[in-house]
XYZ file of C-alpha atoms in Angstrom:
764
model
C -7.338 64.934 20.220
C -6.591 61.253 20.156
C -6.504 59.668 16.747
C -9.316 57.334 15.782
C -8.397 53.703 16.418
C -7.648 51.742 13.302
C -10.145 49.192 12.088
C -7.608 46.393 12.295
C -9.228 44.927 15.393
C -12.633 44.876 13.726
C -11.147 43.376 10.571
C -9.451 40.700 12.668
C -12.748 39.768 14.270
C -14.377 39.526 10.857
C -11.533 37.332 9.567
C -11.795 35.051 12.557
C -15.549 34.784 12.144
C -15.163 33.867 8.479
C -12.364 31.386 9.110
C -14.445 28.262 8.551
C -12.583 25.333 7.043
C -14.740 23.980 4.245
C -14.477 20.684 2.382
C -16.092 19.357 -0.760
C -16.639 15.613 -1.187
C -17.297 14.292 -4.673
C -19.404 11.302 -3.696
C -19.757 9.855 -7.206
C -17.036 7.589 -8.546
C -17.691 8.452 -12.232
C -16.719 4.905 -13.255
C -18.093 1.368 -13.074
C -15.246 -0.553 -11.484
C -17.361 -1.953 -8.638
C -20.292 -3.162 -10.677
C -22.477 -5.095 -10.005
C -22.048 -4.128 -6.318
C -23.043 -0.550 -7.141
C -26.250 -1.225 -9.067
C -28.455 -0.482 -6.048
C -26.206 1.842 -4.060
C -23.298 4.202 -4.806
C -19.730 3.216 -4.102
C -19.441 5.722 -1.257
C -22.054 3.718 0.693
C -20.382 0.337 0.243
C -19.096 -0.935 3.598
C -15.392 -1.269 4.276
C -14.624 -2.962 7.587
C -18.355 -2.804 8.291
C -18.735 0.981 7.960
C -19.792 2.934 4.846
C -16.921 4.443 2.910
C -18.475 7.893 3.229
C -18.321 7.644 7.024
C -14.591 6.913 6.842
C -14.220 10.052 4.706
C -16.191 12.112 7.223
C -13.962 10.840 10.039
C -10.859 11.744 8.016
C -12.103 15.305 7.597
C -13.178 15.572 11.232
C -9.635 14.688 12.329
C -8.423 17.700 10.346
C -10.856 20.103 11.983
C -13.085 20.629 8.934
C -16.270 22.446 9.992
C -18.449 22.505 6.885
C -18.753 19.758 4.259
C -20.595 19.798 0.954
C -21.317 16.317 -0.399
C -21.797 16.486 -4.158
C -23.797 13.510 -5.406
C -25.724 12.498 -8.492
C -26.011 8.712 -8.547
C -28.419 7.384 -5.880
C -28.518 10.875 -4.369
C -31.516 10.090 -2.160
C -29.682 7.135 -0.599
C -26.720 9.388 0.156
C -28.972 12.003 1.738
C -30.720 9.370 3.862
C -27.381 7.904 4.980
C -26.150 11.337 6.081
C -29.435 12.078 7.830
C -29.259 8.813 9.769
C -25.578 9.126 10.713
C -24.068 10.672 13.814
C -22.936 13.641 11.716
C -26.470 14.985 11.459
C -26.829 15.174 15.233
C -26.166 18.336 17.250
C -22.638 18.516 18.596
C -21.116 16.408 15.825
C -18.636 19.205 15.099
C -19.278 19.270 11.351
C -22.073 20.698 9.284
C -22.758 18.372 6.349
C -24.791 19.586 3.391
C -25.703 17.073 0.657
C -25.970 18.684 -2.776
C -27.769 16.840 -5.560
C -26.210 17.793 -8.887
C -27.798 17.828 -12.308
C -28.259 14.510 -14.104
C -25.824 15.772 -16.760
C -22.958 15.543 -14.238
C -20.812 12.738 -15.657
C -17.295 13.746 -14.512
C -15.475 15.473 -11.656
C -15.128 18.491 -13.937
C -18.901 18.715 -14.307
C -19.239 18.551 -10.519
C -16.716 21.368 -10.076
C -18.628 23.522 -12.539
C -21.782 22.883 -10.539
C -19.971 23.970 -7.376
C -19.033 27.232 -9.092
C -22.592 27.819 -10.351
C -24.036 27.331 -6.870
C -21.356 29.504 -5.195
C -20.821 26.940 -2.444
C -17.253 27.737 -1.382
C -16.239 31.103 0.045
C -12.552 30.543 0.857
C -9.773 28.014 0.445
C -11.296 24.542 0.716
C -10.374 20.869 0.890
C -11.386 18.706 -2.079
C -11.598 14.922 -1.632
C -13.414 11.947 -3.128
C -16.095 9.998 -1.260
C -13.898 6.906 -0.991
C -11.051 8.392 1.068
C -9.614 6.756 4.185
C -7.018 8.964 5.869
C -5.556 10.041 9.190
C -3.335 12.775 7.738
C -3.674 16.140 9.458
C -5.084 18.010 6.501
C -5.244 21.176 8.598
C -1.442 21.354 8.431
C -1.614 21.169 4.627
C -4.189 23.981 4.688
C -1.860 26.074 6.842
C 1.067 25.555 4.457
C -1.154 26.365 1.482
C -2.386 29.606 3.042
C 1.116 30.709 4.010
C 2.210 30.162 0.427
C -0.761 32.128 -0.867
C 0.320 35.178 1.139
C 3.367 35.578 -1.093
C 2.125 33.856 -4.254
C -1.503 34.460 -5.227
C -1.058 32.220 -8.264
C -0.553 29.122 -6.057
C -4.069 27.787 -6.536
C -3.787 24.169 -5.387
C -1.750 21.932 -3.090
C -1.927 18.176 -3.772
C -1.191 15.749 -0.923
C 1.054 12.815 -1.863
C 2.753 10.027 0.083
C 6.017 8.212 -0.598
C 5.736 4.477 -1.231
C 7.667 1.506 -2.505
C 7.061 0.189 -6.011
C 5.070 -2.792 -4.723
C 3.293 -1.106 -1.836
C -0.113 -2.787 -1.767
C -1.983 0.521 -1.576
C -0.235 1.854 -4.676
C -2.600 1.832 -7.662
C -1.631 -0.584 -10.436
C -3.977 0.514 -13.194
C -3.210 4.221 -12.959
C -0.527 6.187 -11.197
C 1.280 9.495 -11.542
C 4.694 10.922 -12.269
C 5.378 14.273 -10.643
C 8.196 16.608 -11.663
C 8.831 18.841 -8.643
C 11.028 21.813 -7.880
C 13.456 20.502 -5.261
C 13.253 23.603 -3.081
C 9.631 24.748 -3.301
C 7.815 21.438 -4.085
C 6.081 23.227 -6.949
C 4.673 20.702 -9.407
C 6.309 21.622 -12.709
C 4.988 18.747 -14.781
C 2.409 16.007 -14.313
C 2.087 12.764 -16.241
C -0.688 10.217 -15.864
C 0.464 6.589 -16.187
C -1.782 3.609 -16.959
C -1.069 -0.077 -16.554
C -2.163 -0.569 -20.165
C -1.101 0.629 -22.607
C 2.277 1.000 -20.988
C 4.376 4.125 -21.284
C 8.060 3.724 -21.994
C 8.913 7.292 -21.077
C 7.612 10.798 -20.463
C 8.370 14.083 -22.176
C 9.426 16.945 -19.930
C 9.422 20.374 -21.620
C 12.911 21.771 -22.029
C 11.759 25.105 -20.606
C 11.211 23.456 -17.214
C 14.786 22.206 -17.040
C 16.133 25.576 -18.183
C 14.130 27.531 -15.603
C 14.745 25.141 -12.696
C 18.352 24.007 -12.200
C 17.336 21.195 -9.851
C 14.176 19.115 -10.224
C 12.911 15.822 -8.831
C 11.193 13.310 -11.097
C 9.060 11.284 -8.709
C 7.424 7.984 -9.592
C 7.343 6.862 -5.952
C 4.416 8.975 -4.773
C 0.899 7.792 -4.007
C -1.609 10.430 -5.019
C -3.945 10.676 -2.015
C -6.519 12.698 -4.002
C -6.577 15.258 -1.186
C -6.350 18.768 -2.618
C -6.361 22.111 -0.874
C -7.815 24.526 -3.425
C -8.167 28.262 -3.616
C -11.649 29.668 -4.117
C -10.917 30.379 -7.793
C -10.375 26.718 -8.765
C -14.068 26.014 -9.565
C -14.132 29.057 -11.842
C -11.231 27.652 -13.860
C -13.317 24.557 -14.539
C -16.179 26.819 -15.594
C -13.899 28.614 -18.062
C -12.586 25.354 -19.556
C -15.273 22.808 -20.369
C -12.681 20.320 -21.608
C -11.514 19.858 -18.006
C -13.182 16.559 -17.066
C -10.735 14.713 -14.804
C -9.031 16.649 -12.022
C -5.573 15.180 -12.614
C -5.438 14.216 -16.291
C -7.210 17.357 -17.509
C -7.189 20.131 -14.903
C -3.729 19.693 -13.354
C -2.123 18.833 -16.681
C -3.936 21.737 -18.348
C -2.925 24.294 -15.731
C 0.729 23.250 -15.855
C 0.914 23.350 -19.651
C -1.053 26.584 -20.159
C 0.876 29.636 -21.342
C -2.090 31.899 -20.564
C -3.278 31.019 -17.056
C 0.116 31.365 -15.335
C -1.065 29.491 -12.236
C 0.984 27.280 -9.887
C 0.220 23.926 -8.296
C 2.290 22.508 -5.454
C 2.687 19.130 -3.800
C 2.736 18.401 -0.093
C 4.731 15.228 0.559
C 3.220 13.873 3.772
C 5.908 12.292 5.942
C 3.495 10.859 8.485
C 0.011 9.451 8.437
C -1.999 7.300 6.081
C -4.176 8.196 3.106
C -5.604 6.079 0.307
C -8.610 5.916 -1.961
C -10.804 2.879 -2.471
C -10.885 3.464 -6.211
C -11.160 -0.150 -7.413
C -11.697 -3.631 -6.015
C -7.967 -4.206 -5.629
C -7.547 -1.089 -3.501
C -10.681 -2.110 -1.574
C -8.736 -5.136 -0.399
C -5.564 -3.131 0.281
C -7.283 -0.454 2.354
C -9.283 -3.087 4.266
C -6.072 -4.833 5.252
C -4.425 -1.542 6.173
C -7.334 -0.681 8.485
C -7.174 -4.092 10.160
C -3.386 -3.760 10.428
C -3.915 -0.409 12.222
C -2.096 1.783 9.703
C -5.083 4.137 9.974
C -4.892 4.616 13.763
C -6.768 6.235 15.479
C -9.412 5.222 12.913
C -9.500 1.521 13.770
C -12.365 -0.922 14.461
C -11.914 -0.945 18.242
C -11.607 2.834 18.574
C -13.375 5.582 16.595
C -15.035 3.062 14.287
C -16.961 5.213 11.785
C -19.943 2.884 11.849
C -20.370 3.351 15.584
C -19.829 -0.353 16.285
C -17.667 -1.534 19.158
C -15.147 -4.324 18.564
C -12.811 -6.193 20.855
C -9.256 -6.167 19.542
C -7.216 -9.279 20.314
C -3.784 -10.573 19.395
C -3.164 -10.995 15.687
C -5.512 -8.122 14.801
C -8.682 -10.093 15.337
C -11.747 -7.936 15.875
C -14.939 -9.435 17.301
C -18.111 -7.381 17.879
C -18.229 -6.558 21.577
C -21.985 -6.782 22.101
C -21.861 -10.499 22.960
C -24.018 -11.402 19.975
C -21.329 -13.212 17.951
C -21.535 -17.009 18.171
C -18.284 -18.854 17.439
C -18.263 -22.648 17.481
C -15.478 -24.118 19.566
C -13.878 -25.870 16.583
C -13.970 -22.903 14.230
C -10.691 -21.201 13.348
C -10.540 -17.401 13.232
C -7.308 -16.279 11.584
C -5.342 -13.070 11.939
C -6.449 -9.781 10.373
C -10.099 -10.755 10.613
C -13.180 -8.759 11.619
C -16.539 -10.311 12.550
C -19.659 -8.164 12.888
C -22.401 -8.401 15.477
C -25.049 -11.165 15.492
C -22.954 -13.329 13.183
C -22.877 -17.095 13.695
C -19.870 -19.241 12.752
C -20.428 -23.007 12.773
C -18.155 -25.976 13.493
C -14.858 -26.432 11.619
C -15.141 -23.104 9.776
C -11.881 -21.375 8.808
C -11.883 -17.596 8.372
C -8.568 -16.192 7.137
C -7.807 -12.459 6.787
C -11.417 -11.596 5.978
C -14.188 -9.222 7.006
C -17.568 -10.702 7.930
C -20.480 -8.276 8.179
C -23.192 -8.253 10.844
C -26.050 -10.770 10.857
C -24.196 -13.319 8.736
C -24.277 -17.108 9.026
C -21.303 -19.282 8.065
C -22.099 -22.991 7.667
C -20.058 -25.900 9.006
C -16.793 -26.754 7.278
C -16.686 -23.639 5.090
C -13.451 -21.757 4.367
C -13.403 -17.983 3.796
C -10.032 -16.582 2.773
C -9.133 -12.933 2.071
C -12.765 -12.145 1.327
C -15.311 -9.510 2.281
C -18.821 -10.578 3.221
C -21.471 -7.867 3.543
C -24.387 -7.757 5.975
C -26.975 -10.513 6.166
C -25.191 -13.050 3.960
C -25.748 -16.783 4.482
C -22.956 -19.199 3.542
C -23.920 -22.874 3.553
C -21.882 -25.872 4.669
C -18.595 -26.898 3.028
C -18.319 -23.780 0.864
C -15.071 -22.038 -0.112
C -14.784 -18.318 -0.829
C -11.416 -16.981 -1.956
C -10.496 -13.335 -2.352
C -13.936 -12.144 -3.391
C -16.538 -9.575 -2.365
C -20.004 -10.856 -1.477
C -22.821 -8.287 -1.368
C -25.508 -7.883 1.279
C -28.232 -10.484 1.636
C -26.544 -13.083 -0.598
C -27.239 -16.780 -0.018
C -24.536 -19.270 -0.997
C -25.840 -22.797 -0.606
C -23.945 -25.936 0.394
C -20.801 -27.187 -1.379
C -20.324 -24.063 -3.495
C -16.950 -22.695 -4.582
C -16.272 -19.002 -5.242
C -12.712 -18.470 -6.593
C -10.628 -15.294 -6.591
C -11.866 -12.012 -7.962
C -15.618 -12.675 -7.889
C -18.122 -9.882 -7.210
C -21.547 -11.133 -6.106
C -24.272 -8.484 -6.074
C -26.891 -7.885 -3.422
C -29.608 -10.533 -2.971
C -28.093 -13.185 -5.251
C -28.747 -16.882 -4.512
C -26.121 -19.449 -5.598
C -25.960 -23.232 -5.409
C -26.111 -25.765 -4.180
C -22.789 -26.974 -5.591
C -22.152 -23.763 -7.498
C -18.738 -23.683 -9.179
C -17.896 -20.212 -10.457
C -15.111 -19.090 -12.730
C -12.495 -16.651 -11.414
C -13.493 -12.972 -11.674
C -17.155 -13.858 -12.173
C -19.646 -11.004 -11.707
C -23.211 -11.829 -10.754
C -26.208 -9.719 -9.839
C -29.926 -10.003 -9.190
C -32.269 -9.020 -11.986
C -33.743 -5.606 -11.340
C -37.387 -5.219 -10.443
C -39.720 -2.493 -11.644
C -38.888 -0.309 -8.632
C -35.144 -0.585 -9.374
C -35.631 0.301 -13.027
C -37.710 3.337 -12.091
C -35.099 4.458 -9.543
C -32.383 4.129 -12.202
C -34.318 6.093 -14.803
C -31.942 9.043 -14.593
C -28.823 6.871 -14.826
C -27.250 5.616 -18.002
C -27.855 1.917 -17.414
C -28.389 0.706 -20.945
C -25.574 -1.809 -20.435
C -27.510 -3.463 -17.579
C -30.556 -3.772 -19.798
C -28.442 -5.487 -22.457
C -26.938 -7.852 -19.883
C -30.335 -8.791 -18.525
C -31.717 -9.319 -22.030
C -28.841 -11.571 -23.086
C -29.099 -14.258 -20.390
C -30.775 -16.882 -22.590
C -27.530 -17.633 -24.409
C -25.522 -18.203 -21.189
C -24.946 -21.622 -19.632
C -26.075 -21.234 -16.005
C -25.376 -24.791 -14.887
C -22.355 -23.770 -12.809
C -24.500 -21.376 -10.725
C -26.471 -24.186 -9.085
C -30.068 -25.216 -9.622
C -31.513 -22.673 -7.136
C -29.643 -19.647 -8.465
C -31.443 -16.431 -9.356
C -28.325 -14.653 -10.645
C -27.685 -13.019 -13.965
C -24.170 -13.371 -15.367
C -22.184 -10.347 -16.447
C -19.925 -10.486 -19.529
C -16.847 -12.613 -18.918
C -14.599 -11.754 -21.849
C -13.369 -8.520 -23.392
C -15.888 -6.291 -25.181
C -15.859 -5.709 -28.902
C -13.052 -3.395 -29.884
C -15.421 -0.592 -30.870
C -17.253 -0.902 -27.533
C -14.159 -0.752 -25.347
C -13.611 2.349 -23.229
C -10.734 4.759 -23.757
C -8.327 5.960 -21.103
C -7.918 4.120 -17.793
C -11.317 2.409 -18.143
C -10.209 0.229 -21.071
C -10.711 -3.493 -20.503
C -7.067 -4.525 -20.261
C -6.208 -1.713 -17.876
C -9.166 -2.570 -15.643
C -7.651 -6.020 -15.137
C -4.838 -4.302 -13.211
C -7.419 -2.906 -10.815
C -9.442 -5.990 -10.010
C -9.342 -7.988 -6.826
C -7.340 -11.201 -7.011
C -5.286 -10.352 -10.089
C -1.552 -10.858 -9.747
C -0.302 -7.821 -11.638
C 3.383 -8.589 -11.063
C 3.251 -11.336 -13.661
C 0.163 -10.098 -15.458
C 0.359 -10.286 -19.230
C -1.721 -7.535 -20.774
C -1.914 -9.450 -24.019
C -3.997 -12.042 -22.173
C -5.931 -9.792 -19.846
C -9.074 -11.831 -20.100
C -7.561 -14.987 -18.725
C -7.487 -15.792 -15.064
C -4.259 -16.065 -13.126
C -2.944 -19.509 -12.442
C -2.935 -20.922 -8.941
C 0.811 -20.496 -8.813
C 0.574 -16.854 -9.775
C -2.024 -15.950 -7.213
C -0.943 -18.102 -4.317
C 2.026 -16.024 -3.263
C 0.008 -12.828 -3.489
C -2.899 -14.320 -1.574
C -0.663 -15.736 1.090
C 1.142 -12.439 1.341
C -2.157 -10.831 2.195
C -2.319 -13.014 5.299
C 0.679 -11.111 6.623
C 0.006 -8.172 8.868
C 1.767 -5.084 10.153
C 3.253 -5.048 13.632
C 0.585 -3.552 15.856
C 2.835 -2.054 18.500
C 4.878 -0.052 16.003
C 1.730 1.312 14.377
C -0.429 2.274 17.298
C 1.707 2.075 20.391
C -0.848 -0.217 22.010
C 0.249 -3.119 24.111
C -0.554 -6.705 23.186
C -3.972 -8.029 24.204
C -4.181 -11.703 24.975
C -6.659 -13.891 23.125
C -9.580 -15.333 25.111
C -9.431 -19.106 25.145
C -12.827 -19.408 23.469
C -11.605 -17.686 20.297
C -9.598 -20.111 18.138
C -6.274 -18.873 16.841
C -4.779 -19.734 13.498
C -1.067 -20.484 13.337
C 1.061 -18.345 11.045
C 3.955 -20.747 10.724
C 3.746 -20.836 6.951
C 4.235 -17.069 6.691
C 8.028 -16.989 6.768
C 8.521 -19.173 3.695
C 6.302 -16.923 1.581
C 7.900 -13.867 3.117
C 11.378 -15.101 2.129
C 10.125 -15.559 -1.423
C 8.731 -12.016 -1.479
C 11.991 -10.583 -0.133
C 14.038 -12.489 -2.695
C 11.858 -11.218 -5.518
C 12.107 -7.677 -4.195
C 15.892 -7.856 -3.977
C 16.187 -9.438 -7.409
C 14.302 -6.482 -8.860
C 16.447 -4.039 -6.903
C 19.628 -5.697 -8.208
C 18.390 -5.943 -11.785
C 16.882 -2.449 -12.016
C 19.596 -0.668 -10.018
C 17.340 0.704 -7.281
C 18.857 2.954 -4.663
C 19.620 1.411 -1.282
C 17.061 3.726 0.334
C 14.255 2.645 -1.998
C 15.136 -1.028 -1.568
C 15.106 -0.560 2.215
C 11.674 1.125 2.137
C 10.213 -1.782 0.174
C 11.723 -4.336 2.555
C 10.386 -2.465 5.574
C 6.944 -2.437 3.977
C 7.121 -6.186 3.389
C 8.176 -6.809 6.980
C 5.464 -4.621 8.453
C 2.860 -6.258 6.236
C 4.103 -9.718 7.205
C 4.642 -9.228 10.944
C 7.859 -11.260 10.899
C 10.872 -10.572 13.140
C 13.530 -8.183 11.861
C 16.057 -11.017 12.052
C 14.210 -12.856 9.272
C 14.539 -9.808 7.039
C 18.232 -9.484 7.800
C 18.800 -13.171 7.070
C 17.117 -12.808 3.683
C 19.057 -9.629 2.818
C 22.444 -11.028 3.799
C 21.743 -14.271 1.947
C 20.758 -12.385 -1.208
C 23.839 -10.153 -1.092
C 26.168 -13.099 -0.502
C 24.586 -15.131 -3.305
C 24.976 -12.173 -5.677
C 28.754 -12.554 -5.315
C 30.144 -14.859 -7.989
C 32.535 -17.636 -7.050
C 35.575 -17.112 -9.274
C 37.913 -20.062 -8.949
C 41.625 -19.482 -9.626
C 41.204 -15.717 -9.967
C 41.826 -14.182 -6.558
C 42.126 -10.591 -7.825
C 38.799 -10.658 -9.686
C 37.192 -12.391 -6.708
C 38.256 -9.622 -4.355
C 37.055 -6.963 -6.784
C 33.646 -8.606 -7.133
C 33.225 -8.883 -3.371
C 34.263 -5.272 -2.886
C 31.897 -4.121 -5.632
C 28.855 -5.981 -4.299
C 29.416 -5.035 -0.654
C 30.190 -1.443 -1.605
C 26.972 -1.179 -3.589
C 24.553 -3.115 -1.349
C 26.211 -3.605 2.049
C 24.535 -0.559 3.593
C 21.157 -2.189 2.968
C 21.813 -4.522 5.924
C 21.616 -1.633 8.385
C 19.053 0.473 6.493
C 16.278 -2.041 7.150
C 16.426 -1.116 10.853
C 17.619 -2.582 14.126
C 21.386 -2.181 13.675
C 23.178 -5.095 15.355
C 26.548 -5.788 13.746
C 27.253 -8.836 15.926
C 24.027 -10.386 14.685
C 25.034 -9.474 11.126
C 28.262 -11.471 11.435
C 26.436 -14.426 13.002
C 23.938 -14.499 10.135
C 26.756 -14.224 7.583
C 28.549 -17.135 9.250
C 25.398 -19.289 9.312
C 24.714 -18.675 5.629
C 28.254 -19.236 4.415
C 28.629 -22.388 6.529
C 25.666 -23.961 4.753
C 26.237 -22.714 1.197
C 28.749 -22.768 -1.627
C 30.060 -19.375 -0.473
C 31.901 -20.882 2.494
C 35.306 -20.040 1.005
C 34.320 -16.365 0.749
C 33.426 -15.795 4.402
C 36.712 -14.146 5.341
C 36.822 -11.759 2.414
C 33.145 -10.794 2.798
C 33.670 -10.106 6.508
C 36.718 -7.995 5.669
C 34.719 -6.066 3.067
C 31.991 -5.373 5.628
C 34.713 -4.108 7.958
C 36.116 -1.839 5.264
C 32.669 -0.376 4.584
C 32.135 0.389 8.313
C 29.195 -2.000 8.441
C 30.960 -3.979 11.164
C 33.713 -2.756 13.462
C 36.552 -4.422 15.308
C 34.551 -4.592 18.540
C 31.719 -6.295 16.671
C 34.036 -8.989 15.337
C 35.438 -9.552 18.832
C 31.900 -9.653 20.276
C 30.831 -12.270 17.736
C 34.001 -14.297 18.281
C 33.344 -14.889 21.986
C 29.814 -16.169 21.414
C 29.475 -19.929 21.984
C 27.365 -20.204 18.840
C 30.197 -18.835 16.702
C 32.094 -22.103 17.200
C 29.174 -24.191 15.981
C 27.791 -25.077 19.383
C 24.383 -26.730 19.035
C 24.803 -27.522 15.326
C 23.670 -31.054 14.504
C 25.328 -31.480 11.106
C 28.976 -32.443 11.374
C 29.843 -30.601 8.140
C 28.057 -27.455 9.252
C 29.746 -27.596 12.646
C 33.134 -27.946 10.932
C 32.402 -24.948 8.685
C 31.348 -22.881 11.695
C 34.670 -23.739 13.300
C 36.546 -22.669 10.147
C 34.739 -19.319 10.154
C 35.576 -18.885 13.822
C 39.266 -19.569 13.104
C 39.194 -16.925 10.371
C 37.846 -14.547 13.003
C 40.701 -15.564 15.294
C 43.170 -14.668 12.556
C 41.553 -11.246 12.044
C 41.624 -10.515 15.775
C 45.324 -11.432 15.853
C 45.894 -8.910 13.078
C 43.967 -6.283 15.038
C 46.206 -6.953 18.053
C 49.333 -6.666 15.912
C 48.144 -3.378 14.442
C 47.475 -1.975 17.911
C 50.966 -2.993 18.967
C 52.460 -1.314 15.912
C 50.440 1.850 16.510
C 51.685 2.080 20.069
C 55.288 1.839 18.882
C 54.830 4.270 15.999
C 52.924 7.492 16.739
C 52.978 8.416 13.062
C 50.789 5.468 12.143
C 47.807 6.542 10.043
C 44.289 6.492 11.551
C 42.312 3.325 11.768
C 40.174 4.326 8.788
C 43.223 4.262 6.564
C 44.191 0.764 7.719
C 40.982 -1.003 6.860
C 41.889 -3.629 4.292
C 40.868 -7.099 3.279
C 42.457 -8.843 6.251
C 41.890 -12.396 5.166
C 41.944 -14.162 1.851
C 39.386 -16.400 0.220
C 40.698 -19.464 2.030
C 38.720 -20.854 4.921
C 41.420 -21.777 7.463
C 43.794 -19.528 9.387
C 46.732 -21.667 8.365
C 46.071 -20.952 4.712
C 45.449 -17.249 5.327
C 48.771 -16.959 7.132
C 50.505 -18.470 4.108
C 49.073 -15.659 2.004
C 49.674 -12.898 4.547
C 52.486 -11.533 2.449
C 49.970 -10.408 -0.192
C 49.648 -6.666 -0.313
C 45.886 -6.729 0.219
C 46.368 -8.562 3.548
C 48.651 -5.856 4.925
C 47.577 -2.588 6.532
C 47.974 0.322 4.131
C 50.707 2.674 5.126
């Protein structure tokens, strides 16, 4: 009798039927960083590039194949439900089932939300946990696969955190709070986690000795952006339920799990090599993510393709996006700059300049106004001759003629300003709440708003303009006893606000505004944009003649300054060549400048780092060798290896600087380090430009000629070496003969006089 078939086939069918990828979105921000913009709506419904943040998060999950999403919301829960109901995700065939869950009014932290998830029994298998302000194109399904494979052999691996490598000054990297991860080099297990705030600063971290004893090789990573994308096992919510002191997912839960001697659970990191992921967790990151979207880092989630808001935009050269429904009216003399998006039914009057900004639908921009690096929400009216710099303007705002809004301002929904309003930097304004608003906010802890509204009599409102209806939020620091603890303290929040230059920010004076000099380079840098072809693979699209184009000629000067500052930090802090190269690549992509400009800046910085040591030839050669040995590889690491171009740039810099006498020795050092080869020197030498052709300055032309003669001398030495090698088969390989072939002098006659020096002879 045949044996009964095993139930494995039936079990397989059951497994497949249950294999539904679930995600949980925590829609609440649990902080007040966007106030007053979030008085009447939650952060997840604020528009970014004219689509609600929550829609960008839905699109990110849809890319990963998520099938069921639970949206956990407390603040303005009805608005969130209505937004989901009216979105494309509620329609049949959307591919995702979205279930909004209104939590208890006592939910004041992510930990409380996780406990509510456990109580309701929402998740049935491994799930994806994200915040409602995520913008990402990372294939989270691959992270889920890796997590599940790990779980087959290690049931204690309860969470996988997604992180991305970044340079120190990457614009999407959080300034007010970041993370240090201590990882096992082989398994990527997170052995230790440390939360880092901008203020108060940490001078170091403490890693338990047991970690170093148990793991012979660890990586201490401070170069990772925490994407706040977690793949969790089904037991994670229960761990929150068992530990009511777990409030924040990173600072409390992750840190608690890794330091617990009782739980014995593991958390791993997934270092994403490709893709983009970032949270809009403060007004500074709002700007960064907006610029990244316009620069097409988020492809295929870009305004002209898969726009979460369902709008259709025409993408033109310079990353300009204009609503494609033919409702936008642009005056012929207006100037639309690069990295700019303009929504439908918006009207832009004569002589308006819009620079690296997002303009919402149904807006009106009056004649002669300038909008720079700012974000204007739907239905806003800007009068004539107004200036708005690096600020966020809420929906339905009216800014009357001749008003000035400086950097860092947040203007709440429905506010009227002007005429001739003159705000202070980082001003926050809102509209006084009506009875309906107060009733809707009854369940929220808004006692601070009541105090602000009650204290307006003591505030000078002259600068707001005679027609203003705004209330002014506190400008200075709170009383010490009223200040928040943790990352929400007043001085740390200054690191997170739009318009603040945190590179030079002095935490002892956090309440003061940045000077024009401090903010100008940062603001100008934000006009720079990533190279579109390298990001999306799309070909250039020509600009219609009726859309004005802003020139970017000023970009290179600011870019050179940024590169110099980056290299100065790398030199001073001893960065690795790889890390320095990553930061330079980021700067170039953000600035959309040719690679040659980057190489010119790098070579100039390396050459200028070499000291000129008169009357000390030995020390001079040692210094050149040391600098080139340490930093020479950076020239090729930035991309686009072209050694002939490298020599040409070196010649041009030396010929116009005080390092002219060092050209020969620097070129020889580059040759010794395999950065340039003999064929490269010969290729440069035959170029007409290498002899100074086309140079207008007589001195510069003479110096070019001297450099060319030094090259002639080196080529003669190469020829002599080849002749010697042919006559002596025992000659050592070329690598052993690389030496400093010319001295510090600038003419071949002088170098021949010193050819007897040992360093000018091939090593035997």
